[in-house]
Coordinates of C-alpha atoms in Angstrom, one line a residue:
X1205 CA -16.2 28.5 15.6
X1206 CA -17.2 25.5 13.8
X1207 CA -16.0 22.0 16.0
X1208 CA -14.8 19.2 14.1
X1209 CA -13.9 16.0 14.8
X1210 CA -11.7 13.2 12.5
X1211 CA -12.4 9.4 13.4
X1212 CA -9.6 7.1 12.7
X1213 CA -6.8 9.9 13.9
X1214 CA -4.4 8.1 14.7
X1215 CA -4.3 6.1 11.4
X1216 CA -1.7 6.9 8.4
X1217 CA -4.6 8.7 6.6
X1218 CA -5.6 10.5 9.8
X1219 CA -3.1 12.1 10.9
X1220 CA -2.2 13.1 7.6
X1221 CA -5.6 14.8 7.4
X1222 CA -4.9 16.6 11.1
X1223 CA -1.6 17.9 9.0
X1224 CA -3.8 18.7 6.0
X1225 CA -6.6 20.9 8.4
X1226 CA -3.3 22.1 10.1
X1227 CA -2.2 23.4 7.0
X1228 CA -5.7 25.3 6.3
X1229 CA -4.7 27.0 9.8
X1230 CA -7.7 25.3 11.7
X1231 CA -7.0 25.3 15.1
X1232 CA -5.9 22.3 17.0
X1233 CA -8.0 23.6 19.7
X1234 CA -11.4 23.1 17.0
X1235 CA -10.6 19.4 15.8
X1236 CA -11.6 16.5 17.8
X1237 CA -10.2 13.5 17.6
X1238 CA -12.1 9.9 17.9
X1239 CA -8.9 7.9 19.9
X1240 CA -9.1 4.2 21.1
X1241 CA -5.5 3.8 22.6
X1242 CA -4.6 6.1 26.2
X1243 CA -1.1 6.5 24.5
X1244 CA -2.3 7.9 21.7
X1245 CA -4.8 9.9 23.6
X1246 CA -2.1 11.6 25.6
X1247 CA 0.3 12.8 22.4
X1248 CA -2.6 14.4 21.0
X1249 CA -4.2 15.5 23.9
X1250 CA -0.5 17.2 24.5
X1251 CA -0.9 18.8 20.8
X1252 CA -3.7 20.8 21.6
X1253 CA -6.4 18.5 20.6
X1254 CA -9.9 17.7 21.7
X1255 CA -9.2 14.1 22.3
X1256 CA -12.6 11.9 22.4
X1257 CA -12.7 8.2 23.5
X1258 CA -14.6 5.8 21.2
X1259 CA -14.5 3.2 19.5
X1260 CA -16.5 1.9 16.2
X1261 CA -18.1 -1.0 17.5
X1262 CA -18.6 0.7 21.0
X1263 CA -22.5 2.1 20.3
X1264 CA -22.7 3.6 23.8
X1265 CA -20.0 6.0 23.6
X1266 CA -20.1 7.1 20.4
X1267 CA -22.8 9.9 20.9
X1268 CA -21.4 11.2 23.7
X1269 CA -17.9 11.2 21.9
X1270 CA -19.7 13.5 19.4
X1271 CA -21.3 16.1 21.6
X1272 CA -20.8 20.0 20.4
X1273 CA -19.6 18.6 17.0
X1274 CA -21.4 20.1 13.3
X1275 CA -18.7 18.3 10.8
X1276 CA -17.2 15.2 11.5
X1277 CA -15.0 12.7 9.0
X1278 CA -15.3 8.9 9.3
X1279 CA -12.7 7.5 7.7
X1280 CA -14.0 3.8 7.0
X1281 CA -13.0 1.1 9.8
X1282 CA -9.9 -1.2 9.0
X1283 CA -12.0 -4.2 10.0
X1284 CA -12.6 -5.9 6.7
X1285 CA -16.4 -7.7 7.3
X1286 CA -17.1 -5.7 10.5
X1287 CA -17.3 -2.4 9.0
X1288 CA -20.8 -1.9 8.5
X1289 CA -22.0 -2.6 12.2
X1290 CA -19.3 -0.3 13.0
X1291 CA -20.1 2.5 10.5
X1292 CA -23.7 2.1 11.5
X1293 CA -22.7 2.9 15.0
X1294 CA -21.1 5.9 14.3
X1295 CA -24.1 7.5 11.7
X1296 CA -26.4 6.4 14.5
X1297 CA -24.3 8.5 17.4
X1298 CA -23.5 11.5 15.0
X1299 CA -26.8 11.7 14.4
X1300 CA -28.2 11.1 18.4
X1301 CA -25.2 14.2 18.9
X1302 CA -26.7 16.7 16.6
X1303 CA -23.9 16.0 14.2
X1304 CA -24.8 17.9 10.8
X1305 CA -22.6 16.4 8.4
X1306 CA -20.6 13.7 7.8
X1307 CA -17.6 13.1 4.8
X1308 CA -17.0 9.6 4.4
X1309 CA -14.3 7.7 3.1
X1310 CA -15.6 5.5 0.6
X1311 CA -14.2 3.5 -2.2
X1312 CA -13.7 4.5 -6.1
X1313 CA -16.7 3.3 -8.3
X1314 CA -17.9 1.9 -5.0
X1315 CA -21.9 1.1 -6.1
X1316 CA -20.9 -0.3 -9.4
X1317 CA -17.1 -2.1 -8.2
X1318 CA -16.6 -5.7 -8.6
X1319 CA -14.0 -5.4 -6.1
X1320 CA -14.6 -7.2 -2.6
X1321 CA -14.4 -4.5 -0.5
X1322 CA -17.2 -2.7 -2.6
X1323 CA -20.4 -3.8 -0.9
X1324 CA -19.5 -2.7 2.5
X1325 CA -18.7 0.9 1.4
X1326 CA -22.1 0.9 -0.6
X1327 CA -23.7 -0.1 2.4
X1328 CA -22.3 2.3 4.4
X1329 CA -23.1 5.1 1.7
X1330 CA -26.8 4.1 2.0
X1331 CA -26.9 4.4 5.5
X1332 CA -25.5 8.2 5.9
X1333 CA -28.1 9.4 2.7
X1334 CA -31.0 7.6 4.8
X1335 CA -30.1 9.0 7.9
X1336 CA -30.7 12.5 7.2
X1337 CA -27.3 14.5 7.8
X1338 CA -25.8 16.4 4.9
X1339 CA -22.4 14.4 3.4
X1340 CA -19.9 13.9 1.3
X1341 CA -18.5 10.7 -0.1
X1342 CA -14.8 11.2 -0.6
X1343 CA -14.3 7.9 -3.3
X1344 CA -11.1 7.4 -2.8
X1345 CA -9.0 4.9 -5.0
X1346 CA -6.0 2.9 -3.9
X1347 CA -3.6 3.7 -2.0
X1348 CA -0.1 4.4 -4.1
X1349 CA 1.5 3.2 -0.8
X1350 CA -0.1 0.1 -1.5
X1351 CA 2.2 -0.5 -4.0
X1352 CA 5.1 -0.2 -2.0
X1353 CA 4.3 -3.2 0.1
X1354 CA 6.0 -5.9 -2.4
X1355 CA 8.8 -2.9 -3.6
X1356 CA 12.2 -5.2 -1.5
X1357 CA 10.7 -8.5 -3.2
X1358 CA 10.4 -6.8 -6.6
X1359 CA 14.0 -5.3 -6.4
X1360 CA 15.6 -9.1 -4.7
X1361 CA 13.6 -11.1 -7.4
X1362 CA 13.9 -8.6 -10.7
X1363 CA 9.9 -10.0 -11.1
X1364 CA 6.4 -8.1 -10.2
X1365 CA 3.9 -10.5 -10.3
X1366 CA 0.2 -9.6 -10.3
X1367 CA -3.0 -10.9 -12.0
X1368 CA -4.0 -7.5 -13.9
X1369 CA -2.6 -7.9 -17.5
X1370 CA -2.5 -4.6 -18.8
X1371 CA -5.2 -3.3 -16.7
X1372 CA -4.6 0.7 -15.8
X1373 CA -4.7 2.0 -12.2
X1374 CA -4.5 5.7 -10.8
X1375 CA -3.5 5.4 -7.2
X1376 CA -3.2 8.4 -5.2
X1377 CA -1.4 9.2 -2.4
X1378 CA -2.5 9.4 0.9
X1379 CA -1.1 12.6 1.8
X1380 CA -3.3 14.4 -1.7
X1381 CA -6.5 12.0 -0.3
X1382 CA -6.2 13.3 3.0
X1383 CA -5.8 16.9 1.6
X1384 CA -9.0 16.5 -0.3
X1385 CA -10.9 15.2 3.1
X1386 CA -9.6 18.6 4.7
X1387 CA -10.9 20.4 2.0
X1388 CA -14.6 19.0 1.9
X1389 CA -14.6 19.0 5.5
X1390 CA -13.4 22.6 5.8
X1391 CA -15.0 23.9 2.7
X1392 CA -18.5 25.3 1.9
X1393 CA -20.8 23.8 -1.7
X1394 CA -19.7 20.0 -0.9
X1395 CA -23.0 18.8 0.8
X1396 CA -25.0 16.0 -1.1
X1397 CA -21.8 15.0 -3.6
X1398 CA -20.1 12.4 -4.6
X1399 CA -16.0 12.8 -5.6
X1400 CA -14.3 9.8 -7.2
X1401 CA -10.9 10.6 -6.3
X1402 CA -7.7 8.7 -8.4
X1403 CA -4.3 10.1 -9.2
X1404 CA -4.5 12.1 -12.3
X1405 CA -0.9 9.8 -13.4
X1406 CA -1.9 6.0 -14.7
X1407 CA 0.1 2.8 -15.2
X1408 CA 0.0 -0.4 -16.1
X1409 CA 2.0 -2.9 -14.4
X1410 CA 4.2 -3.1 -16.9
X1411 CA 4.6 0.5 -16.7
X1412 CA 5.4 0.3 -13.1
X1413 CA 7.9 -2.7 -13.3
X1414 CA 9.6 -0.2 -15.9
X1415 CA 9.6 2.8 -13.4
X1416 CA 11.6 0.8 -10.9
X1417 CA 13.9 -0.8 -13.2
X1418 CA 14.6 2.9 -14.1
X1419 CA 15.0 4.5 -10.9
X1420 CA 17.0 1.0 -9.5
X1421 CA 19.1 0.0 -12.4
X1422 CA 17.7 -3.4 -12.3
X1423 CA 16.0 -5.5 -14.7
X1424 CA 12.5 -5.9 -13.6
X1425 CA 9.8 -7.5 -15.5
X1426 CA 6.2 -7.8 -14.9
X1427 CA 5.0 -11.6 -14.7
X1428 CA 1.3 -11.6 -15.3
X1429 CA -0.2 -14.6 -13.4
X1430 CA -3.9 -15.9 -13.1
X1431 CA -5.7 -15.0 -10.1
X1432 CA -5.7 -18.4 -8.1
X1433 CA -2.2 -18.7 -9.1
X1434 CA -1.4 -15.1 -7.7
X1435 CA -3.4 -15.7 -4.6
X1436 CA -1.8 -18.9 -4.0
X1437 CA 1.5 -17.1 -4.3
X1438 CA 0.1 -14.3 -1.9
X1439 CA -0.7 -16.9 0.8
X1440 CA 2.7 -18.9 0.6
X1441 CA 4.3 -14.9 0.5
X1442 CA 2.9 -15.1 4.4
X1443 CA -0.6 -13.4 3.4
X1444 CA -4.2 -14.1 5.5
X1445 CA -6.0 -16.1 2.9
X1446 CA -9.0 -13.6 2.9
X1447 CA -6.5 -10.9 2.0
X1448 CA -5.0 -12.9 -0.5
X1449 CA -8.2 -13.3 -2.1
X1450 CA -8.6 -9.5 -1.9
X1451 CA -5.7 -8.6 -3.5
X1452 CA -5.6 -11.0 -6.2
X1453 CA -9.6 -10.4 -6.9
X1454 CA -8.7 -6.7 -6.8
X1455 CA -6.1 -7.5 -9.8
X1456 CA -8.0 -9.5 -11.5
X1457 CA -11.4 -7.2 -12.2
X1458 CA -8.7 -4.1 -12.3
X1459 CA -8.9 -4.8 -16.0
X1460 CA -12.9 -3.7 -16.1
X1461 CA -11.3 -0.4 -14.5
X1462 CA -12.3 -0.6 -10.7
X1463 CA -8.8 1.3 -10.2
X1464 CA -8.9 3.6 -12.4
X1465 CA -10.3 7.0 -12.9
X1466 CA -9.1 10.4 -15.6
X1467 CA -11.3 13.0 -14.2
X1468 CA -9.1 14.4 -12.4
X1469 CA -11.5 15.1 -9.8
X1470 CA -8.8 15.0 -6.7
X1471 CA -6.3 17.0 -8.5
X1472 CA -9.5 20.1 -8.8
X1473 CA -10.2 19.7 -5.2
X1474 CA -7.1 19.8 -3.4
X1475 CA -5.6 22.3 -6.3
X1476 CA -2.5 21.1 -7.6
X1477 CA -1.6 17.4 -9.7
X1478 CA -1.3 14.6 -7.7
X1479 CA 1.9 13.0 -7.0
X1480 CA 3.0 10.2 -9.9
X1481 CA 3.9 7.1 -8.9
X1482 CA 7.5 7.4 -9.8
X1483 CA 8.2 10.6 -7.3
X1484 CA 6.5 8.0 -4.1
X1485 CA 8.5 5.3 -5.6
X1486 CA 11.6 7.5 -5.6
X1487 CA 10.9 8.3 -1.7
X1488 CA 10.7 4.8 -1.3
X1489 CA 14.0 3.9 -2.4
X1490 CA 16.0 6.5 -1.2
X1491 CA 14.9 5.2 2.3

């Protein structure tokens, strides 16, 4: 039987691609997971799961943490600026383990985005093609989750603010992002390709300021801000300035459409339309 393994398993997208391979009635026994934490070693280890020890930045370990597997996932590290030493460290111990392909979870557009977090995820891209394993880069676009995070200060102030104008974005879910890394993982013809993966549902933010007026009852309105003003407002909202000037940099080159994708590629892969914004914001609120 082909062996697995899913970095980053414990992670929301992680375990929700465990569910996904789950689902596609792979056997616990088969996946590997890449764990940092004991805790979180023991509740898989209790599911039935080949539970590794590793970490990213922990080049010693990582080989032997990959030994017997043929297809492994690296979901990209959540250490914004130490990514690529850590990414480098797991290509370089798949590839010491006999590893023969790698999926990666890159971002949409990635070797042509303006958006910060761009470079590292080209980087990373560059390193798995020169390292001579077969892959996949899953592209994947935001997060619709991400959207959620300002959802109680949108409904308590009637006001989204953001520094997009009308720029269009196609989030995706995690849950139909993670179904599409268990499907490339799993799957056969996905070796040496690219997938830019967005929601097949856009919006603007005006768009979604309407969508949760509907679904609330509230008036909301959509206050379109430049993008110092919006990061200043991030920072004094209790943001890290460097993710501040993320997030606001993100909106503000959103408008070249960094964010947004109509090819519907993630909807062909996992086999079904995404999930619009509206049904995660509906979740949200009935919460």
């Amino acid at each position: 039987m082909t062996k697995y393994l899913v970095t980053g398993a414990t992670g929301q997208l992680g375990q929700l691609v465990l569910n996904a391979l789950s689902e596609k009635k792979i056997l616990n026994s088969d996946i590997a997971v890449l764990v940092r934490r004991a805790d979180a070693a023991a509740e898989l280890k209790s599911k039935g799961y080949d539970v590794r020890m590793g970490d990213y930045s922990d080049a010693d370990k990582l080989a032997a943490a990959f030994a017997g597997i043929e297809r492994l996932l690296l979901i990209s590290g959540s250490e914004v600026g130490e990514r690529l030493p850590q990414h480098f460290n797991v290509i370089a111990g798949a590839k010491e383990a006999g590893v023969k392909y790698i999926a990666y979870t890159s971002l949409l557009k990635a070797t042509s985005s303006k958006i910060g977090l761009a470079p590292e995820h080209v980087g990373t891209e560059e390193a798995i093609t020169g390292s001579g394993l077969d892959y996949t880069f899953l592209r994947n676009g935001w997060y619709a989750e991400n959207y959620l995070m300002a959802l109680p200060q949108i409904l308590e102030l009637g006001q989204h603010f953001g520094a997009a104008g009308d720029a269009k974005f196609a989030p995706a879910t995690r849950a139909d992002l993670a179904e599409a890394a268990a499907v490339v993982l799993t799957g056969e013809g996905h070796e040496g390709k690219t997938y830019e993966l967005a929601g097949d549902y856009s919006f603007t933010y005006a768009d979604y300021a309407d969508t949760i007026a509907e679904l609330s009852g509230k008036q909301i309105a959509y206050v379109d801000m430049p993008e110092a003003a919006f990061k200043d407002a991030l920072t004094g909202a209790g943001l890290p300035e460097p993710l501040a000037a993320l997030l606001s940099n993100a909106d503000a080159v959103a408008a070249e459409g960094w964010l947004f994708d109509d090819s519907k590629t993630l909807s062909r892969l996992i086999g079904h339309p995404t999930t619009p914004i509206k049904e995660v914001l509906q979740a949200a609120m009935a919460n």
